[in-house]
């Protein structure tokens, strides 16, 4: 008897779980999301899973794309784009919001919609707003589709640096000095906001870092050495987010640590160190992705320092109610203490990214890491948990 003639429930039991890899998106991190998707698609075990690549264009259209990870890399210092990978300029993919159905439908203008089958789990590799910030996670919760990574609350907290810091402070984690300028404050009294920033500099010293509150990959961040550079830096940050943060320079070493959820709870990887990047003012987007500045794995720390940063990384994971994975970024200050800078609930995930490299050094290969995240998502229910 062919599988086509079997009852549906038995057929579903025989088929491989179907993974939708969703990537691209509307944020300024669109390109690096496509690069990450290529690496994940390469690593997924096709003997265990069926794969459906879905790209989201910069204007928000869900597009069916070819399963061709070799086209998703950085070429001549240029980032890839979903629009270059989409099978149609107009066709769109729709995921049902009926939790009783995980059916994915593809439609083009003037054509009959085509059912693409059910999706068992979504592997979102979207970075930044409209994907990493709880918006996609909320849609998947409504749809009843399991997904890799943090839930709605943790994703939102992990995206908004202001509320991330507020959560960490409430849990007693060490956080550096900062000031938040919200859109209404800037629009109504920009002069007063500037004074608050210069007063902050008077207390903590120059240079300052001006950064968008809800962006990642070091996009929109400017190091400002004195008041003359403030306006340009604020304009650059607000180009990505109307809310921005001002942080003082923390003198010390940049240390990162990965957290991964296992059956018995979250565990920390060996930490890594990001050495000073001599060709850049700081570890910015170009240093990370275009020039591929490399970190040191494992970080040259004492056993005591390693244990402490691993403990803090897991505490940050738990404080923000994270699931699946997190990369936690710290400064080891000149007085020997760790200060948490931020967490990233969907960190850069190419094989050369720091998060996979830390787990590789900890005994979990890139394909094993991808498989563990998919299996954890399949085992975890949607809804309140």
PDB file of N, CA, C and O in Angstrom, residues 26-31 127-130 133 159-161 181 183 210-222 232-245 282 284-285:
ATOM      1  N   UNK A  26      12.414  43.131   7.848  1.00  0.00           N
ATOM      2  CA  UNK A  26      12.304  44.564   7.578  1.00  0.00           C
ATOM      3  C   UNK A  26      13.343  45.402   8.303  1.00  0.00           C
ATOM      4  O   UNK A  26      13.386  46.619   8.124  1.00  0.00           O
ATOM      5  N   UNK A  27      14.161  44.809   9.124  1.00  0.00           N
ATOM      6  CA  UNK A  27      15.109  45.598   9.903  1.00  0.00           C
ATOM      7  C   UNK A  27      16.378  45.882   9.110  1.00  0.00           C
ATOM      8  O   UNK A  27      16.610  45.317   8.029  1.00  0.00           O
ATOM      9  N   UNK A  28      17.229  46.724   9.677  1.00  0.00           N
ATOM     10  CA  UNK A  28      18.506  47.053   9.036  1.00  0.00           C
ATOM     11  C   UNK A  28      19.488  45.889   9.089  1.00  0.00           C
ATOM     12  O   UNK A  28      20.560  45.958   8.500  1.00  0.00           O
ATOM     13  N   UNK A  29      19.108  44.812   9.771  1.00  0.00           N
ATOM     14  CA  UNK A  29      19.954  43.617   9.834  1.00  0.00           C
ATOM     15  C   UNK A  29      19.512  42.553   8.816  1.00  0.00           C
ATOM     16  O   UNK A  29      19.850  41.378   8.946  1.00  0.00           O
ATOM     17  N   UNK A  30      18.773  42.977   7.812  1.00  0.00           N
ATOM     18  CA  UNK A  30      18.243  42.072   6.789  1.00  0.00           C
ATOM     19  C   UNK A  30      19.341  41.193   6.178  1.00  0.00           C
ATOM     20  O   UNK A  30      19.210  39.967   6.098  1.00  0.00           O
ATOM     21  N   UNK A  31      20.423  41.811   5.758  1.00  0.00           N
ATOM     22  CA  UNK A  31      21.473  41.086   5.041  1.00  0.00           C
ATOM     23  C   UNK A  31      22.130  40.009   5.864  1.00  0.00           C
ATOM     24  O   UNK A  31      22.316  38.872   5.399  1.00  0.00           O
ATOM     25  N   UNK A 127      16.966  39.008  12.532  1.00  0.00           N
ATOM     26  CA  UNK A 127      17.651  39.838  13.520  1.00  0.00           C
ATOM     27  C   UNK A 127      16.990  41.211  13.559  1.00  0.00           C
ATOM     28  O   UNK A 127      16.637  41.768  12.531  1.00  0.00           O
ATOM     29  N   UNK A 128      16.839  41.754  14.760  1.00  0.00           N
ATOM     30  CA  UNK A 128      16.327  43.107  14.881  1.00  0.00           C
ATOM     31  C   UNK A 128      14.815  43.178  14.943  1.00  0.00           C
ATOM     32  O   UNK A 128      14.122  42.168  15.088  1.00  0.00           O
ATOM     33  N   UNK A 129      14.258  44.403  14.835  1.00  0.00           N
ATOM     34  CA  UNK A 129      12.801  44.587  14.890  1.00  0.00           C
ATOM     35  C   UNK A 129      12.080  43.798  13.805  1.00  0.00           C
ATOM     36  O   UNK A 129      12.648  43.465  12.769  1.00  0.00           O
ATOM     37  N   UNK A 130      10.800  43.517  14.059  1.00  0.00           N
ATOM     38  CA  UNK A 130       9.922  42.779  13.145  1.00  0.00           C
ATOM     39  C   UNK A 130      10.374  41.334  12.953  1.00  0.00           C
ATOM     40  O   UNK A 130      10.200  40.755  11.893  1.00  0.00           O
ATOM     41  N   UNK A 133      12.100  40.625  17.949  1.00  0.00           N
ATOM     42  CA  UNK A 133      11.596  41.440  19.054  1.00  0.00           C
ATOM     43  C   UNK A 133      10.276  40.958  19.637  1.00  0.00           C
ATOM     44  O   UNK A 133       9.633  41.681  20.391  1.00  0.00           O
ATOM     45  N   UNK A 159      15.353  42.631  22.850  1.00  0.00           N
ATOM     46  CA  UNK A 159      15.526  43.589  21.755  1.00  0.00           C
ATOM     47  C   UNK A 159      15.632  45.022  22.253  1.00  0.00           C
ATOM     48  O   UNK A 159      16.331  45.840  21.664  1.00  0.00           O
ATOM     49  N   UNK A 160      14.929  45.345  23.341  1.00  0.00           N
ATOM     50  CA  UNK A 160      14.887  46.722  23.836  1.00  0.00           C
ATOM     51  C   UNK A 160      15.915  46.896  24.950  1.00  0.00           C
ATOM     52  O   UNK A 160      15.734  46.433  26.069  1.00  0.00           O
ATOM     53  N   UNK A 161      17.010  47.576  24.627  1.00  0.00           N
ATOM     54  CA  UNK A 161      18.127  47.678  25.567  1.00  0.00           C
ATOM     55  C   UNK A 161      17.746  48.392  26.865  1.00  0.00           C
ATOM     56  O   UNK A 161      18.317  48.118  27.914  1.00  0.00           O
ATOM     57  N   UNK A 181      16.970  58.193  26.026  1.00  0.00           N
ATOM     58  CA  UNK A 181      16.220  59.330  25.489  1.00  0.00           C
ATOM     59  C   UNK A 181      15.099  58.762  24.618  1.00  0.00           C
ATOM     60  O   UNK A 181      15.354  58.132  23.588  1.00  0.00           O
ATOM     61  N   UNK A 183      11.463  58.962  22.289  1.00  0.00           N
ATOM     62  CA  UNK A 183      11.062  59.821  21.164  1.00  0.00           C
ATOM     63  C   UNK A 183      10.352  61.102  21.583  1.00  0.00           C
ATOM     64  O   UNK A 183      10.654  62.188  21.070  1.00  0.00           O
ATOM     65  N   UNK A 210      26.593  56.288  21.559  1.00  0.00           N
ATOM     66  CA  UNK A 210      25.193  56.580  21.247  1.00  0.00           C
ATOM     67  C   UNK A 210      24.683  55.421  20.393  1.00  0.00           C
ATOM     68  O   UNK A 210      25.260  55.104  19.354  1.00  0.00           O
ATOM     69  N   UNK A 211      23.613  54.787  20.835  1.00  0.00           N
ATOM     70  CA  UNK A 211      23.149  53.591  20.106  1.00  0.00           C
ATOM     71  C   UNK A 211      21.628  53.522  20.048  1.00  0.00           C
ATOM     72  O   UNK A 211      20.937  53.963  20.977  1.00  0.00           O
ATOM     73  N   UNK A 212      21.076  52.975  18.953  1.00  0.00           N
ATOM     74  CA  UNK A 212      19.629  52.733  18.891  1.00  0.00           C
ATOM     75  C   UNK A 212      19.221  51.773  20.016  1.00  0.00           C
ATOM     76  O   UNK A 212      19.962  50.834  20.337  1.00  0.00           O
ATOM     77  N   UNK A 213      18.048  52.006  20.595  1.00  0.00           N
ATOM     78  CA  UNK A 213      17.614  51.164  21.711  1.00  0.00           C
ATOM     79  C   UNK A 213      17.205  49.777  21.256  1.00  0.00           C
ATOM     80  O   UNK A 213      17.307  48.823  22.014  1.00  0.00           O
ATOM     81  N   UNK A 214      16.749  49.664  19.987  1.00  0.00           N
ATOM     82  CA  UNK A 214      16.181  48.392  19.537  1.00  0.00           C
ATOM     83  C   UNK A 214      16.775  47.968  18.204  1.00  0.00           C
ATOM     84  O   UNK A 214      16.065  47.685  17.245  1.00  0.00           O
ATOM     85  N   UNK A 215      18.078  47.919  18.155  1.00  0.00           N
ATOM     86  CA  UNK A 215      18.782  47.428  16.966  1.00  0.00           C
ATOM     87  C   UNK A 215      19.910  46.533  17.447  1.00  0.00           C
ATOM     88  O   UNK A 215      20.257  46.511  18.629  1.00  0.00           O
ATOM     89  N   UNK A 216      20.500  45.774  16.522  1.00  0.00           N
ATOM     90  CA  UNK A 216      21.582  44.870  16.885  1.00  0.00           C
ATOM     91  C   UNK A 216      22.692  44.924  15.861  1.00  0.00           C
ATOM     92  O   UNK A 216      22.736  45.797  14.985  1.00  0.00           O
ATOM     93  N   UNK A 217      23.623  43.980  15.984  1.00  0.00           N
ATOM     94  CA  UNK A 217      24.767  43.879  15.078  1.00  0.00           C
ATOM     95  C   UNK A 217      25.588  45.162  15.042  1.00  0.00           C
ATOM     96  O   UNK A 217      26.251  45.463  14.049  1.00  0.00           O
ATOM     97  N   UNK A 218      25.527  45.942  16.119  1.00  0.00           N
ATOM     98  CA  UNK A 218      26.271  47.199  16.238  1.00  0.00           C
ATOM     99  C   UNK A 218      25.869  48.221  15.186  1.00  0.00           C
ATOM    100  O   UNK A 218      26.604  49.183  14.931  1.00  0.00           O
ATOM    101  N   UNK A 219      24.704  48.053  14.575  1.00  0.00           N
ATOM    102  CA  UNK A 219      24.226  48.998  13.565  1.00  0.00           C
ATOM    103  C   UNK A 219      23.754  50.278  14.253  1.00  0.00           C
ATOM    104  O   UNK A 219      23.043  50.242  15.252  1.00  0.00           O
ATOM    105  N   UNK A 220      24.154  51.426  13.689  1.00  0.00           N
ATOM    106  CA  UNK A 220      23.702  52.719  14.195  1.00  0.00           C
ATOM    107  C   UNK A 220      24.432  53.224  15.415  1.00  0.00           C
ATOM    108  O   UNK A 220      24.068  54.265  15.969  1.00  0.00           O
ATOM    109  N   UNK A 221      25.463  52.518  15.865  1.00  0.00           N
ATOM    110  CA  UNK A 221      26.209  52.924  17.062  1.00  0.00           C
ATOM    111  C   UNK A 221      27.360  53.836  16.668  1.00  0.00           C
ATOM    112  O   UNK A 221      28.072  53.581  15.700  1.00  0.00           O
ATOM    113  N   UNK A 222      27.550  54.903  17.436  1.00  0.00           N
ATOM    114  CA  UNK A 222      28.648  55.831  17.202  1.00  0.00           C
ATOM    115  C   UNK A 222      29.388  56.083  18.511  1.00  0.00           C
ATOM    116  O   UNK A 222      28.761  56.301  19.552  1.00  0.00           O
ATOM    117  N   UNK A 232      25.424  64.527  15.250  1.00  0.00           N
ATOM    118  CA  UNK A 232      25.557  63.565  14.158  1.00  0.00           C
ATOM    119  C   UNK A 232      25.323  62.139  14.653  1.00  0.00           C
ATOM    120  O   UNK A 232      24.672  61.332  13.980  1.00  0.00           O
ATOM    121  N   UNK A 233      25.840  61.825  15.848  1.00  0.00           N
ATOM    122  CA  UNK A 233      25.670  60.479  16.405  1.00  0.00           C
ATOM    123  C   UNK A 233      24.212  60.205  16.750  1.00  0.00           C
ATOM    124  O   UNK A 233      23.700  59.101  16.516  1.00  0.00           O
ATOM    125  N   UNK A 234      23.534  61.203  17.298  1.00  0.00           N
ATOM    126  CA  UNK A 234      22.118  61.040  17.640  1.00  0.00           C
ATOM    127  C   UNK A 234      21.286  60.846  16.376  1.00  0.00           C
ATOM    128  O   UNK A 234      20.383  60.004  16.320  1.00  0.00           O
ATOM    129  N   UNK A 235      21.599  61.632  15.347  1.00  0.00           N
ATOM    130  CA  UNK A 235      20.883  61.481  14.072  1.00  0.00           C
ATOM    131  C   UNK A 235      21.066  60.083  13.496  1.00  0.00           C
ATOM    132  O   UNK A 235      20.112  59.476  12.993  1.00  0.00           O
ATOM    133  N   UNK A 236      22.287  59.544  13.589  1.00  0.00           N
ATOM    134  CA  UNK A 236      22.545  58.198  13.074  1.00  0.00           C
ATOM    135  C   UNK A 236      21.776  57.150  13.875  1.00  0.00           C
ATOM    136  O   UNK A 236      21.178  56.229  13.308  1.00  0.00           O
ATOM    137  N   UNK A 237      21.754  57.270  15.201  1.00  0.00           N
ATOM    138  CA  UNK A 237      21.018  56.308  16.026  1.00  0.00           C
ATOM    139  C   UNK A 237      19.523  56.377  15.729  1.00  0.00           C
ATOM    140  O   UNK A 237      18.854  55.346  15.574  1.00  0.00           O
ATOM    141  N   UNK A 238      18.997  57.605  15.620  1.00  0.00           N
ATOM    142  CA  UNK A 238      17.559  57.780  15.388  1.00  0.00           C
ATOM    143  C   UNK A 238      17.147  57.384  13.970  1.00  0.00           C
ATOM    144  O   UNK A 238      15.959  57.178  13.706  1.00  0.00           O
ATOM    145  N   UNK A 239      18.099  57.260  13.075  1.00  0.00           N
ATOM    146  CA  UNK A 239      17.800  56.749  11.738  1.00  0.00           C
ATOM    147  C   UNK A 239      17.327  55.299  11.810  1.00  0.00           C
ATOM    148  O   UNK A 239      16.580  54.819  10.952  1.00  0.00           O
ATOM    149  N   UNK A 240      17.746  54.595  12.865  1.00  0.00           N
ATOM    150  CA  UNK A 240      17.385  53.183  13.044  1.00  0.00           C
ATOM    151  C   UNK A 240      16.303  52.996  14.106  1.00  0.00           C
ATOM    152  O   UNK A 240      15.589  51.992  14.084  1.00  0.00           O
ATOM    153  N   UNK A 241      16.199  53.939  15.039  1.00  0.00           N
ATOM    154  CA  UNK A 241      15.233  53.806  16.128  1.00  0.00           C
ATOM    155  C   UNK A 241      15.031  55.185  16.756  1.00  0.00           C
ATOM    156  O   UNK A 241      16.006  55.841  17.145  1.00  0.00           O
ATOM    157  N   UNK A 242      13.784  55.665  16.896  1.00  0.00           N
ATOM    158  CA  UNK A 242      13.563  56.976  17.509  1.00  0.00           C
ATOM    159  C   UNK A 242      13.938  57.029  18.992  1.00  0.00           C
ATOM    160  O   UNK A 242      14.096  58.118  19.546  1.00  0.00           O
ATOM    161  N   UNK A 243      14.072  55.880  19.627  1.00  0.00           N
ATOM    162  CA  UNK A 243      14.557  55.830  21.012  1.00  0.00           C
ATOM    163  C   UNK A 243      16.026  55.429  20.997  1.00  0.00           C
ATOM    164  O   UNK A 243      16.404  54.490  20.299  1.00  0.00           O
ATOM    165  N   UNK A 244      16.850  56.135  21.764  1.00  0.00           N
ATOM    166  CA  UNK A 244      18.271  55.786  21.769  1.00  0.00           C
ATOM    167  C   UNK A 244      18.836  55.803  23.177  1.00  0.00           C
ATOM    168  O   UNK A 244      18.255  56.386  24.108  1.00  0.00           O
ATOM    169  N   UNK A 245      19.958  55.134  23.328  1.00  0.00           N
ATOM    170  CA  UNK A 245      20.663  55.045  24.606  1.00  0.00           C
ATOM    171  C   UNK A 245      21.997  55.770  24.511  1.00  0.00           C
ATOM    172  O   UNK A 245      22.599  55.863  23.441  1.00  0.00           O
ATOM    173  N   UNK A 282      35.650  50.593  17.322  1.00  0.00           N
ATOM    174  CA  UNK A 282      35.136  49.593  18.255  1.00  0.00           C
ATOM    175  C   UNK A 282      34.637  48.426  17.423  1.00  0.00           C
ATOM    176  O   UNK A 282      34.762  48.431  16.193  1.00  0.00           O
ATOM    177  N   UNK A 284      32.349  47.193  15.578  1.00  0.00           N
ATOM    178  CA  UNK A 284      31.138  47.618  14.894  1.00  0.00           C
ATOM    179  C   UNK A 284      30.709  46.599  13.834  1.00  0.00           C
ATOM    180  O   UNK A 284      31.293  45.525  13.714  1.00  0.00           O
ATOM    181  N   UNK A 285      29.676  46.956  13.055  1.00  0.00           N
ATOM    182  CA  UNK A 285      29.106  46.027  12.075  1.00  0.00           C
ATOM    183  C   UNK A 285      30.151  45.559  11.062  1.00  0.00           C
ATOM    184  O   UNK A 285      30.256  44.369  10.763  1.00  0.00           O
TER     185      UNK A 285
END
